[in-house]
Short mmCIF file of C-alpha atoms in Angstrom, two decimals:
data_model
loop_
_atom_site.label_atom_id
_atom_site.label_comp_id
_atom_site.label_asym_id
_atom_site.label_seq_id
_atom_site.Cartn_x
_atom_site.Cartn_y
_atom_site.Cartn_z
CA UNK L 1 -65.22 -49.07 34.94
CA UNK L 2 -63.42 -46.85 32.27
CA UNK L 3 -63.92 -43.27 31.82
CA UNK L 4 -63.38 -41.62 28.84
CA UNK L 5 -62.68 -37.96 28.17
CA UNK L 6 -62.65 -36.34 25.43
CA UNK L 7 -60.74 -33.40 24.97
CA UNK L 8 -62.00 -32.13 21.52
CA UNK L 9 -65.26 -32.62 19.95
CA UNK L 10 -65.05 -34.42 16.88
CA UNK L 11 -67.66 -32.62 15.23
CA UNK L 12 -66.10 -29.54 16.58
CA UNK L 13 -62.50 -30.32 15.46
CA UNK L 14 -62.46 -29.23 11.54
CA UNK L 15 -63.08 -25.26 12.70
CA UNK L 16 -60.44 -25.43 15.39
CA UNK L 17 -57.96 -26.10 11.96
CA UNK L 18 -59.48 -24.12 9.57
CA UNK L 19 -59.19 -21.10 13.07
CA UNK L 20 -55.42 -22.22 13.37
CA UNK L 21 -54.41 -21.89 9.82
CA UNK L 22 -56.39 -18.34 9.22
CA UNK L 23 -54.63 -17.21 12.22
CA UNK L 24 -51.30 -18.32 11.04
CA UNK L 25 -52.14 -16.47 7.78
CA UNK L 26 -52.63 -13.63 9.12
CA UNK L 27 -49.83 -13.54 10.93
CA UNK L 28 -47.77 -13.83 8.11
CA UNK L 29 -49.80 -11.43 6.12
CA UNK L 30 -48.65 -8.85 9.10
CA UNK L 31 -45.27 -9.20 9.12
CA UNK L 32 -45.02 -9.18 5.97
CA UNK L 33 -47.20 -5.87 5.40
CA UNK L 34 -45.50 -3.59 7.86
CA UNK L 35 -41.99 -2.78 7.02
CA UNK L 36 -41.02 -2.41 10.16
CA UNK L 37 -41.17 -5.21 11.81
CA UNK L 38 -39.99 -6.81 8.44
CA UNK L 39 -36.77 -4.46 8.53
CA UNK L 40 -36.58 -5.09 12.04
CA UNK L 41 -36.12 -9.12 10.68
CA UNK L 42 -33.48 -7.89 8.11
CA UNK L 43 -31.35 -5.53 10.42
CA UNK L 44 -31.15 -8.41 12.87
CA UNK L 45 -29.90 -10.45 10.35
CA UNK L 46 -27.50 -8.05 9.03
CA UNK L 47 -26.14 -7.63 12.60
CA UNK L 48 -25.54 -11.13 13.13
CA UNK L 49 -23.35 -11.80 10.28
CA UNK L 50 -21.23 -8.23 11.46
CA UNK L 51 -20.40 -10.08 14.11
CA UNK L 52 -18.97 -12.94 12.19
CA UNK L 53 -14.58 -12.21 12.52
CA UNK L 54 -12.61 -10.57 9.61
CA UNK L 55 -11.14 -13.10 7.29
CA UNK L 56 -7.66 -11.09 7.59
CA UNK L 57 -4.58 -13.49 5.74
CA UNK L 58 -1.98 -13.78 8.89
CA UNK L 59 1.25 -12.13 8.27
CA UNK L 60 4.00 -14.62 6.87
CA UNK L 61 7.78 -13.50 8.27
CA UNK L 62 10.44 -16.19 6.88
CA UNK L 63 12.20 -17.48 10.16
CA UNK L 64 15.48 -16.06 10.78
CA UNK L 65 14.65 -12.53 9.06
CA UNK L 66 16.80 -9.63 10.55
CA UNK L 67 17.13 -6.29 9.89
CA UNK L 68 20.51 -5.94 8.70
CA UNK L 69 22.95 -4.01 11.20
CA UNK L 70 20.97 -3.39 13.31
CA UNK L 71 22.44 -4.50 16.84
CA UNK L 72 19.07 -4.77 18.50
CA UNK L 73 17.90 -7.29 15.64
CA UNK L 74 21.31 -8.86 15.84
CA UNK L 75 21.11 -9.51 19.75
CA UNK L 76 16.96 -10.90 19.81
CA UNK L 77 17.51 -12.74 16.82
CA UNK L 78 14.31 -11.83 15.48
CA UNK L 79 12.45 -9.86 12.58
CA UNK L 80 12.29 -6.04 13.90
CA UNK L 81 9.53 -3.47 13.10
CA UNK L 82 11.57 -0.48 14.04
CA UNK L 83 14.59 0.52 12.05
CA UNK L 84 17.20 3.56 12.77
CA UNK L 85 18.51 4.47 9.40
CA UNK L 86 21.55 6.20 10.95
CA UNK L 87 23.30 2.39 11.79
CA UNK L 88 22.08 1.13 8.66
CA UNK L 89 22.86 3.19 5.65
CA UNK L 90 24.81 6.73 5.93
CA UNK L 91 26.15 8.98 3.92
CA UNK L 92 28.39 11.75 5.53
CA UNK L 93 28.90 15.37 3.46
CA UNK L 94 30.41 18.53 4.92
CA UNK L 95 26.56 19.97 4.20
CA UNK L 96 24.61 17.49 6.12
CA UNK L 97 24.29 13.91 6.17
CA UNK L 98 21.70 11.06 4.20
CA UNK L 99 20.84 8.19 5.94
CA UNK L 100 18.21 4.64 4.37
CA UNK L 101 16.15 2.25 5.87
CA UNK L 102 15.75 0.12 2.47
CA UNK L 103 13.24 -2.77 2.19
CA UNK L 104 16.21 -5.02 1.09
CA UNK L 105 17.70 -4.47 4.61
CA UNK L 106 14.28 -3.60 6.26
CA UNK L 107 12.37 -6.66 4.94
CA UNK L 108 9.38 -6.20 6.57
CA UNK L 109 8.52 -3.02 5.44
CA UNK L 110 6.67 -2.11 1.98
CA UNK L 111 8.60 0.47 1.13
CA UNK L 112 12.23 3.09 1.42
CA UNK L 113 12.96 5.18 3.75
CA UNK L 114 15.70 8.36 4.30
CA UNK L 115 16.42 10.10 6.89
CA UNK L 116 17.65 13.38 5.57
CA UNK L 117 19.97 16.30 8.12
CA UNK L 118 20.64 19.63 6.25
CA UNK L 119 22.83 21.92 8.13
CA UNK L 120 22.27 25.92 7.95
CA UNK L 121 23.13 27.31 4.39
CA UNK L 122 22.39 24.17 2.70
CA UNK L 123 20.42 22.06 0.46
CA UNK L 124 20.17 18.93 -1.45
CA UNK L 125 21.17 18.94 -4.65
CA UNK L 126 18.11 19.30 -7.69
CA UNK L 127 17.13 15.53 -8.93
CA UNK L 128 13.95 13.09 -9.41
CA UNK L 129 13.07 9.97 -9.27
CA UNK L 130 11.40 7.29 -10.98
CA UNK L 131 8.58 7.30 -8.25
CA UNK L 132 6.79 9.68 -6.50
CA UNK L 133 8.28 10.70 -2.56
CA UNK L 134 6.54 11.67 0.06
CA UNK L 135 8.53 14.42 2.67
CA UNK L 136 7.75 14.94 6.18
CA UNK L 137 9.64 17.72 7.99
CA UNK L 138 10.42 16.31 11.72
CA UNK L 139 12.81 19.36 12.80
CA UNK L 140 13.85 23.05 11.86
CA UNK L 141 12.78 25.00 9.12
CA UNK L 142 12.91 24.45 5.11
CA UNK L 143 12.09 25.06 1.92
CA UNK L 144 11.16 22.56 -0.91
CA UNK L 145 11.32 23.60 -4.44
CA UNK L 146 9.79 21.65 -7.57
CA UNK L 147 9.46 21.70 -11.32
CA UNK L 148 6.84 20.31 -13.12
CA UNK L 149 7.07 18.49 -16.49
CA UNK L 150 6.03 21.72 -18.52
CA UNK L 151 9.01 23.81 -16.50
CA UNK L 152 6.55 25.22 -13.87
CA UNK L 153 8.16 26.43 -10.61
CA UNK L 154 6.29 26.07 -7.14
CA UNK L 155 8.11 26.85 -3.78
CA UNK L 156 6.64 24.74 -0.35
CA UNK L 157 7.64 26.62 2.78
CA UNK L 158 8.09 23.94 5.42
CA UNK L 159 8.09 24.18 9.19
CA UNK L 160 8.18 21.28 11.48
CA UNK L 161 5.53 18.88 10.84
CA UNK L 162 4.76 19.59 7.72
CA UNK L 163 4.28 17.50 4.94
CA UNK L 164 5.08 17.29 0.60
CA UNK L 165 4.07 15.41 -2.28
CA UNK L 166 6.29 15.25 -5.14
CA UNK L 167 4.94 13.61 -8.37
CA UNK L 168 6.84 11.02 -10.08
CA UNK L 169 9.39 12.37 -12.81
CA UNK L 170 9.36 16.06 -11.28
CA UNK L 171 12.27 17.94 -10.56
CA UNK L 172 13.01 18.55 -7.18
CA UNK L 173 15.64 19.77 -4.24
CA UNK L 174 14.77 21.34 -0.52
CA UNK L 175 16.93 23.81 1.36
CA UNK L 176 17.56 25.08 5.06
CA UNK L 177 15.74 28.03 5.93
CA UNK L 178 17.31 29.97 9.10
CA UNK L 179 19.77 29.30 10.98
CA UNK L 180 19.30 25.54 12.25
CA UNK L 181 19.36 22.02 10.68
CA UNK L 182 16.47 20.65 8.88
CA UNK L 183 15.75 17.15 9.32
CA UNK L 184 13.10 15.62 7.07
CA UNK L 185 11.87 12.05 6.49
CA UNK L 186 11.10 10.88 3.05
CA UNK L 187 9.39 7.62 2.01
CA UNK L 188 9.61 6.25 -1.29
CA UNK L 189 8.36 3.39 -2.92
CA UNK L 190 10.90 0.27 -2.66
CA UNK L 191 13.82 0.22 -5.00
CA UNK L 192 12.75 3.60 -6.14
CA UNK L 193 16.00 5.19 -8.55
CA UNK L 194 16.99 8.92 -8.31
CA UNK L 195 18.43 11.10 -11.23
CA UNK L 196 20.56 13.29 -10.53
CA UNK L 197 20.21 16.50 -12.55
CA UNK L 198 24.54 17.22 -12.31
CA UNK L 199 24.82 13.71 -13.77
CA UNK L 200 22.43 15.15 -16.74
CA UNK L 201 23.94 18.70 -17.31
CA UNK L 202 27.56 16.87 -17.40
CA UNK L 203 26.28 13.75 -20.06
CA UNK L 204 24.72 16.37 -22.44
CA UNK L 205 27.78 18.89 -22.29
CA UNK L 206 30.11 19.29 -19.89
CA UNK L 207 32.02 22.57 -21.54
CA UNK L 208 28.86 24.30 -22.32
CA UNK L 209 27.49 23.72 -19.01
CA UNK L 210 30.30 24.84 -17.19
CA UNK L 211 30.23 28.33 -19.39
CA UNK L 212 26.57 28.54 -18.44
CA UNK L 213 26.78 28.16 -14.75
CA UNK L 214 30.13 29.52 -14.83
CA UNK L 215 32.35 26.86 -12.83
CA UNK L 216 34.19 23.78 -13.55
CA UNK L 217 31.83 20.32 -13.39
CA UNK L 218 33.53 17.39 -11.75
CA UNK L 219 35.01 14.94 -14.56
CA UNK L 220 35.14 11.56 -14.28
CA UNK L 221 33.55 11.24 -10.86
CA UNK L 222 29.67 10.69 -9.92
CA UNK L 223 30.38 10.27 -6.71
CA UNK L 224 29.83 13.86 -5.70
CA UNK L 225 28.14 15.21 -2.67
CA UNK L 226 24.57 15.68 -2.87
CA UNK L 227 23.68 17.75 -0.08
CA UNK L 228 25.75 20.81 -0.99
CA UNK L 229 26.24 24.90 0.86
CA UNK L 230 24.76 27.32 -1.00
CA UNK L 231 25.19 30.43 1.71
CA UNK L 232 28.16 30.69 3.20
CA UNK L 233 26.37 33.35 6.08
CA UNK L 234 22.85 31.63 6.45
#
């Protein structure tokens, strides 16, 4: 004997589709109608693809890159991001002393960097460069004096920590103030140039610059000190 059961009335079956696609409508027509469960939709999608990694380009170092004499690069044998300019690059003077971290010998850094010690009474000589420089004041008190391109004079007083801008092309120097050592940091651009303005004075006229400031130029020599006394008694 067989039994047969049917679960859904044929007659009855058309409405139960017409039912199902009305109610799918409508839901549709819902979501679709109130913004919030449509932004709801949108944010959720926005917050998965946040959550996708950073395409960030890996950092290339050429094997066997070193910072030049540096003993700590010398003895791992491998590219250094720390450099003391003081066993790299110095320059001694009986006012203070200059000292680089260049990119050429620094070649994993973007840019140039001097570490600049001006005993009491002194300063560094007035020049510019062909870049801007950036000045950070790490120890002791100065003062940074600059010269726009129209002849404009402005005067920084610096304590430690503070921090100066210098436009490209202006002219520029910075002095002790008190009686201990300034040290400042200043970054540059890479293979920035400096101008000296004692290298300008002599080049236009030596004799009438001498009668002007009223001492003898050096001639002949352009290696002169740049960080210089100006006070005797600071």
């Amino acid at each position: 004997m067989k039994i047969k059961i049917n679960l859904v009335n044929k007659k009855s079956f058309p409405w139960i589709v017409v039912i199902s696609l009305a109610l799918f409508l409508l839901i549709q027509i819902i979501f679709s109608a109130n913004p919030v469960l449509s932004q709801s939709t949108k944010e959720n999608s926005k917050v998965a693809t946040g959550l996708e990694a950073p395409k960030i380009a890996p950092i290339k170092i050429e094997d066997g890159t070193q910072l030049a004499n540096n003993p700590m690069a010398e003895e791992m044998g491998e590219t250094q991001f720390s450099c003391e300019p003081r066993e790299v690059e110095v320059y001694k003077y009986k006012a203070g002393t200059i000292s680089y971290c260049r990119k050429k010998n620094f070649p994993v850094a973007e840019n140039d960097t001097a570490r600049v010690e001006i005993k009491p009474g002194a300063a560094r000589t007035p020049h510019w460069h062909d870049t801007w420089e950036e000045q950070i004041l790490i120890s002791g008190k100065a003062k940074t004096v600059l010269i726009d391109p129209k002849g404009k004079v402005f005067e920084q007083n610096l304590e430690s920590g503070n921090l100066v801008f210098i436009p490209s092309g202006w002219t520029h120097w910075s002095e002790t103030v008190g009686n201990e050592t300034a040290t400042f940091i200043f970054l540059f651009p890479a293979n920035f140039k400096t101008f000296e303005v004692l290298d300008s004075m002599v080049a236009i006229n030596n004799p009438l610059m001498e009668s002007i400031l009223g001492y003898d130029l050096p001639k002949g020599n352009t290696d002169h000190d740049l960080l210089i006394m100006i006070n005797k008694n600071p």
